[in-house]
């Protein structure tokens, strides 16, 4: 390549659209930005035996899967070109980040996109703090939003997330990240119906094995990728129970003025149950994309 060609190429690279990222599924050459070179890198990988996509050590999803389809192919190339030159959507890396900076894996199940981890956030979407209430008596008499860690032990958060009362779920400041929300009764039912109904969907939602679930964890296959975890709950009197044996999730749907609907799974069967509990109860939360 002659000097003039090198200069021209350098000018093109300098003026072409580019967006800075760190650990993003579209930055397939790990340059710290997304630009046309990432598209050409993918083409080389797919059709010319070029090196595999490299999104850096901070990215845990499928590098190059810019449209979050579960595979890397020519559609990811066109997705990146549309993003860079046609104001198309940003790369969808199969993750979502809350206001605290917690990053959650996501999973598409049917036509829905769910968090594949329990919520951990300690602030509402607008930045207001959610109170962390550790005292049992205080928890029992709350009528405003609060969260806690199971047994008030922060070591439980990494795996099981945090527990929230329903006042936090219902707060109009929003628990969920932007463009997400706490799933409603109807949205849970859509998920369950897609997976074959209440009698079998629990097994398809539960994390398989007994690393986090108490044996026997009957029917657990996690074939959905939802990875339901047994985070237990905090009862209306403030005490904790069922860690390892029960996954109990709030919905955003009230049951009456003092209770709200939820969904629960246990280690003894493959079913998923509709439940309702008083609003002060502490349960896990899963969010769904708008």
Short mmCIF file of C-alpha atoms in Angstrom, two decimals:
data_model
loop_
_atom_site.label_atom_id
_atom_site.label_comp_id
_atom_site.label_asym_id
_atom_site.label_seq_id
_atom_site.Cartn_x
_atom_site.Cartn_y
_atom_site.Cartn_z
CA UNK A 1 0.00 0.00 0.00
CA UNK A 2 1.42 3.38 -1.01
CA UNK A 3 1.85 6.35 1.31
CA UNK A 4 -1.14 8.16 -0.23
CA UNK A 5 -3.36 5.15 0.38
CA UNK A 6 -2.22 4.89 3.99
CA UNK A 7 -2.95 8.59 4.55
CA UNK A 8 -6.38 8.26 2.91
CA UNK A 9 -7.23 5.22 5.03
CA UNK A 10 -6.13 7.05 8.18
CA UNK A 11 -8.36 10.01 7.31
CA UNK A 12 -11.34 7.72 6.68
CA UNK A 13 -10.85 5.99 10.04
CA UNK A 14 -10.61 9.35 11.82
CA UNK A 15 -13.85 10.73 10.36
CA UNK A 16 -15.98 7.58 10.35
CA UNK A 17 -18.69 7.20 13.01
CA UNK A 18 -17.33 5.83 16.27
CA UNK A 19 -18.79 5.27 19.72
CA UNK A 20 -16.66 4.62 22.80
CA UNK A 21 -17.40 1.51 24.86
CA UNK A 22 -15.70 -0.75 27.35
CA UNK A 23 -16.54 -4.43 27.27
CA UNK A 24 -19.33 -4.22 24.66
CA UNK A 25 -20.54 -6.96 22.30
CA UNK A 26 -20.11 -4.66 19.29
CA UNK A 27 -16.46 -3.82 20.01
CA UNK A 28 -15.26 -7.07 18.46
CA UNK A 29 -11.67 -5.94 17.97
CA UNK A 30 -11.40 -4.70 21.59
CA UNK A 31 -10.33 -1.21 20.54
CA UNK A 32 -12.49 0.64 23.04
CA UNK A 33 -14.78 2.00 20.31
CA UNK A 34 -17.37 0.66 17.90
CA UNK A 35 -16.77 1.66 14.28
CA UNK A 36 -16.67 0.21 10.76
CA UNK A 37 -13.52 -1.72 11.62
CA UNK A 38 -15.64 -3.90 13.92
CA UNK A 39 -17.95 -4.73 11.03
CA UNK A 40 -15.04 -5.65 8.78
CA UNK A 41 -13.49 -7.67 11.62
CA UNK A 42 -16.69 -9.72 11.87
CA UNK A 43 -16.80 -10.24 8.10
CA UNK A 44 -13.21 -11.49 8.20
CA UNK A 45 -14.06 -13.86 11.05
CA UNK A 46 -17.21 -15.20 9.40
CA UNK A 47 -15.98 -15.55 5.81
CA UNK A 48 -12.18 -15.38 5.69
CA UNK A 49 -10.99 -17.41 8.67
CA UNK A 50 -10.02 -14.28 10.62
CA UNK A 51 -9.53 -14.18 14.40
CA UNK A 52 -12.46 -14.71 16.74
CA UNK A 53 -14.23 -11.65 18.15
CA UNK A 54 -12.45 -10.21 21.20
CA UNK A 55 -14.59 -7.95 23.41
CA UNK A 56 -12.12 -7.81 26.29
CA UNK A 57 -12.06 -9.48 29.68
CA UNK A 58 -14.84 -7.32 31.18
CA UNK A 59 -17.49 -8.64 28.79
CA UNK A 60 -19.19 -11.92 29.72
CA UNK A 61 -21.73 -12.36 26.90
CA UNK A 62 -21.33 -13.59 23.31
CA UNK A 63 -18.80 -11.28 21.71
CA UNK A 64 -20.03 -10.12 18.30
CA UNK A 65 -23.67 -11.00 18.97
CA UNK A 66 -24.76 -7.40 18.47
CA UNK A 67 -28.45 -8.22 18.00
CA UNK A 68 -28.63 -10.61 20.99
CA UNK A 69 -29.82 -13.55 18.88
CA UNK A 70 -27.61 -16.11 20.61
CA UNK A 71 -25.30 -16.49 17.60
CA UNK A 72 -22.78 -14.46 15.60
CA UNK A 73 -23.60 -14.13 11.89
CA UNK A 74 -23.98 -11.65 9.02
CA UNK A 75 -27.04 -10.13 10.70
CA UNK A 76 -24.74 -8.78 13.40
CA UNK A 77 -22.66 -7.06 10.71
CA UNK A 78 -25.71 -5.37 9.22
CA UNK A 79 -26.92 -4.49 12.73
CA UNK A 80 -23.64 -2.67 13.48
CA UNK A 81 -23.70 -0.84 10.13
CA UNK A 82 -27.28 0.27 10.77
CA UNK A 83 -26.26 1.49 14.23
CA UNK A 84 -23.26 3.43 12.95
CA UNK A 85 -24.71 4.94 9.77
CA UNK A 86 -28.53 4.76 9.91
CA UNK A 87 -29.35 5.67 13.53
CA UNK A 88 -30.28 2.07 14.22
CA UNK A 89 -30.50 0.64 17.76
CA UNK A 90 -27.37 0.27 19.86
CA UNK A 91 -25.84 -3.21 20.20
CA UNK A 92 -27.94 -5.43 22.45
CA UNK A 93 -25.35 -7.34 24.43
CA UNK A 94 -27.65 -9.52 26.47
CA UNK A 95 -27.09 -7.44 29.60
CA UNK A 96 -28.75 -4.56 31.40
CA UNK A 97 -27.22 -2.24 33.99
CA UNK A 98 -29.09 -0.73 36.92
CA UNK A 99 -28.53 2.72 38.43
CA UNK A 100 -26.01 1.28 40.93
CA UNK A 101 -23.91 -0.20 38.12
CA UNK A 102 -24.96 -3.81 38.71
CA UNK A 103 -24.85 -5.69 35.40
CA UNK A 104 -27.43 -8.42 34.81
CA UNK A 105 -27.45 -11.14 32.17
CA UNK A 106 -30.68 -11.19 30.18
CA UNK A 107 -32.47 -13.92 28.27
CA UNK A 108 -35.04 -13.86 25.49
CA UNK A 109 -37.85 -16.36 26.10
CA UNK A 110 -40.49 -16.36 23.40
CA UNK A 111 -41.19 -12.71 22.64
CA UNK A 112 -40.12 -11.51 26.09
CA UNK A 113 -36.71 -10.42 27.38
CA UNK A 114 -36.13 -11.10 31.10
CA UNK A 115 -33.35 -10.53 33.57
CA UNK A 116 -31.66 -13.87 34.20
CA UNK A 117 -30.64 -12.77 37.70
CA UNK A 118 -32.45 -11.47 40.77
CA UNK A 119 -32.52 -7.71 41.27
CA UNK A 120 -29.81 -6.17 43.51
CA UNK A 121 -30.44 -2.42 43.20
CA UNK A 122 -30.38 -0.13 46.26
CA UNK A 123 -31.67 3.04 44.56
CA UNK A 124 -34.78 3.90 42.63
CA UNK A 125 -34.34 4.81 38.99
CA UNK A 126 -34.29 8.54 39.82
CA UNK A 127 -31.35 8.05 42.21
CA UNK A 128 -33.29 8.15 45.50
CA UNK A 129 -32.06 5.61 48.04
CA UNK A 130 -34.22 2.64 48.96
CA UNK A 131 -33.98 2.23 52.75
CA UNK A 132 -32.10 -0.85 53.92
CA UNK A 133 -34.11 -2.01 56.93
CA UNK A 134 -32.42 -4.62 59.12
CA UNK A 135 -34.48 -4.42 62.32
CA UNK A 136 -37.25 -7.04 62.41
CA UNK A 137 -39.77 -4.90 64.27
CA UNK A 138 -39.20 -1.91 62.00
CA UNK A 139 -39.60 -4.11 58.92
CA UNK A 140 -42.89 -5.53 60.22
CA UNK A 141 -44.57 -2.12 60.48
CA UNK A 142 -43.35 -0.53 57.26
CA UNK A 143 -45.77 0.95 54.78
CA UNK A 144 -43.08 2.42 52.54
CA UNK A 145 -40.46 0.86 50.26
CA UNK A 146 -37.47 -1.01 51.69
CA UNK A 147 -34.97 -3.73 50.87
CA UNK A 148 -32.76 -6.13 52.78
CA UNK A 149 -30.25 -8.89 52.24
CA UNK A 150 -31.27 -12.39 53.33
CA UNK A 151 -30.33 -12.69 57.02
CA UNK A 152 -28.99 -9.13 56.66
CA UNK A 153 -25.87 -10.75 55.22
CA UNK A 154 -24.45 -8.92 52.22
CA UNK A 155 -22.60 -12.08 51.17
CA UNK A 156 -25.94 -13.44 49.92
CA UNK A 157 -26.40 -10.66 47.37
CA UNK A 158 -24.00 -11.87 44.67
CA UNK A 159 -25.99 -15.06 44.06
CA UNK A 160 -29.50 -14.41 45.35
CA UNK A 161 -29.89 -10.67 44.91
CA UNK A 162 -31.82 -8.59 47.44
CA UNK A 163 -35.31 -8.88 48.92
CA UNK A 164 -37.86 -6.05 48.57
CA UNK A 165 -41.21 -5.35 50.13
CA UNK A 166 -44.07 -4.65 47.75
CA UNK A 167 -44.10 -0.97 48.64
CA UNK A 168 -40.75 -0.70 46.86
CA UNK A 169 -42.09 -2.65 43.89
CA UNK A 170 -45.11 -0.35 43.60
CA UNK A 171 -43.20 2.92 44.11
CA UNK A 172 -43.55 5.16 41.05
CA UNK A 173 -39.83 6.01 41.24
CA UNK A 174 -39.27 2.51 39.79
CA UNK A 175 -37.01 -0.31 40.93
CA UNK A 176 -36.17 -1.37 37.40
CA UNK A 177 -33.56 0.15 35.07
CA UNK A 178 -34.72 2.46 32.28
CA UNK A 179 -36.71 0.61 29.60
CA UNK A 180 -37.44 -2.22 32.05
CA UNK A 181 -40.12 -2.86 34.66
CA UNK A 182 -41.16 -5.37 37.31
CA UNK A 183 -43.17 -8.04 35.53
CA UNK A 184 -46.94 -8.11 35.97
CA UNK A 185 -49.18 -11.10 36.66
CA UNK A 186 -50.09 -11.22 32.96
CA UNK A 187 -46.45 -11.12 31.83
CA UNK A 188 -45.55 -13.97 34.17
CA UNK A 189 -48.47 -15.95 32.79
CA UNK A 190 -47.29 -15.35 29.22
CA UNK A 191 -43.89 -16.76 30.20
CA UNK A 192 -45.44 -19.76 31.95
CA UNK A 193 -47.78 -20.56 29.08
CA UNK A 194 -44.87 -20.40 26.63
CA UNK A 195 -43.05 -22.98 28.75
CA UNK A 196 -45.97 -25.39 28.88
CA UNK A 197 -48.08 -24.24 31.80
CA UNK A 198 -48.00 -24.02 35.57
CA UNK A 199 -47.35 -27.72 36.19
CA UNK A 200 -44.06 -27.90 34.29
CA UNK A 201 -42.78 -24.35 33.80
CA UNK A 202 -41.13 -24.20 37.23
CA UNK A 203 -38.67 -26.92 36.28
CA UNK A 204 -37.81 -25.15 33.06
CA UNK A 205 -37.21 -21.92 34.97
CA UNK A 206 -35.20 -23.25 37.93
CA UNK A 207 -31.41 -23.37 37.90
CA UNK A 208 -30.46 -27.03 37.49
CA UNK A 209 -28.53 -29.00 40.11
CA UNK A 210 -28.03 -28.46 43.80
CA UNK A 211 -25.30 -25.83 43.92
CA UNK A 212 -27.84 -23.29 45.17
CA UNK A 213 -31.01 -25.36 45.43
CA UNK A 214 -31.58 -27.85 48.23
CA UNK A 215 -31.82 -31.45 46.99
CA UNK A 216 -33.72 -32.92 45.21
CA UNK A 217 -34.55 -29.81 43.11
CA UNK A 218 -37.09 -31.92 41.26
CA UNK A 219 -37.50 -31.38 37.53
CA UNK A 220 -35.03 -28.51 37.29
CA UNK A 221 -33.58 -28.20 33.77
CA UNK A 222 -33.29 -24.41 33.30
CA UNK A 223 -33.94 -25.02 29.61
CA UNK A 224 -35.42 -21.51 29.44
CA UNK A 225 -32.18 -19.87 30.64
CA UNK A 226 -34.17 -17.96 33.29
CA UNK A 227 -32.05 -19.46 36.11
CA UNK A 228 -34.54 -19.05 38.96
CA UNK A 229 -32.69 -19.01 42.28
CA UNK A 230 -34.03 -19.86 45.75
CA UNK A 231 -33.52 -16.52 47.47
CA UNK A 232 -36.02 -17.29 50.24
CA UNK A 233 -38.04 -14.51 51.80
CA UNK A 234 -38.53 -12.24 54.78
CA UNK A 235 -41.88 -12.77 56.46
CA UNK A 236 -44.14 -9.90 57.63
CA UNK A 237 -42.66 -10.18 61.13
CA UNK A 238 -39.20 -9.56 59.76
CA UNK A 239 -37.58 -13.00 60.09
CA UNK A 240 -35.99 -14.94 57.22
CA UNK A 241 -36.72 -18.41 55.88
CA UNK A 242 -36.57 -20.75 52.85
CA UNK A 243 -33.15 -19.80 51.43
CA UNK A 244 -32.18 -22.67 49.12
CA UNK A 245 -35.63 -24.22 48.89
CA UNK A 246 -37.98 -21.53 47.56
CA UNK A 247 -37.80 -18.91 44.82
CA UNK A 248 -40.46 -16.28 45.55
CA UNK A 249 -40.99 -13.37 43.20
CA UNK A 250 -43.21 -10.33 43.42
CA UNK A 251 -45.31 -9.28 40.46
CA UNK A 252 -46.30 -5.66 39.95
CA UNK A 253 -49.98 -6.66 40.28
CA UNK A 254 -51.84 -6.00 43.54
CA UNK A 255 -54.19 -8.61 45.02
CA UNK A 256 -56.05 -6.17 47.26
CA UNK A 257 -55.17 -3.12 49.32
CA UNK A 258 -52.93 -5.07 51.72
CA UNK A 259 -51.46 -7.84 49.57
CA UNK A 260 -49.96 -8.40 46.12
CA UNK A 261 -49.59 -11.31 43.72
CA UNK A 262 -46.43 -13.27 43.19
CA UNK A 263 -45.00 -16.44 41.70
CA UNK A 264 -43.14 -19.15 43.57
CA UNK A 265 -41.16 -22.33 42.91
CA UNK A 266 -39.75 -24.90 45.32
CA UNK A 267 -37.20 -27.70 45.35
CA UNK A 268 -39.75 -30.54 45.52
CA UNK A 269 -41.57 -30.29 42.18
CA UNK A 270 -41.61 -28.79 38.69
CA UNK A 271 -44.59 -26.49 39.16
CA UNK A 272 -44.78 -22.74 39.50
CA UNK A 273 -47.44 -21.38 41.80
CA UNK A 274 -49.41 -18.17 41.93
CA UNK A 275 -49.31 -16.77 45.46
CA UNK A 276 -50.30 -13.65 47.32
CA UNK A 277 -48.71 -12.25 50.44
CA UNK A 278 -49.03 -9.16 52.55
CA UNK A 279 -47.20 -6.13 51.22
CA UNK A 280 -44.54 -6.03 54.00
CA UNK A 281 -43.14 -9.42 52.91
CA UNK A 282 -39.61 -9.40 51.45
CA UNK A 283 -39.34 -11.25 48.15
CA UNK A 284 -37.06 -11.44 45.13
CA UNK A 285 -37.71 -9.39 41.99
CA UNK A 286 -37.19 -10.13 38.32
CA UNK A 287 -37.60 -7.44 35.68
CA UNK A 288 -38.76 -7.64 32.09
CA UNK A 289 -37.89 -5.38 29.18
CA UNK A 290 -40.51 -2.81 28.11
#
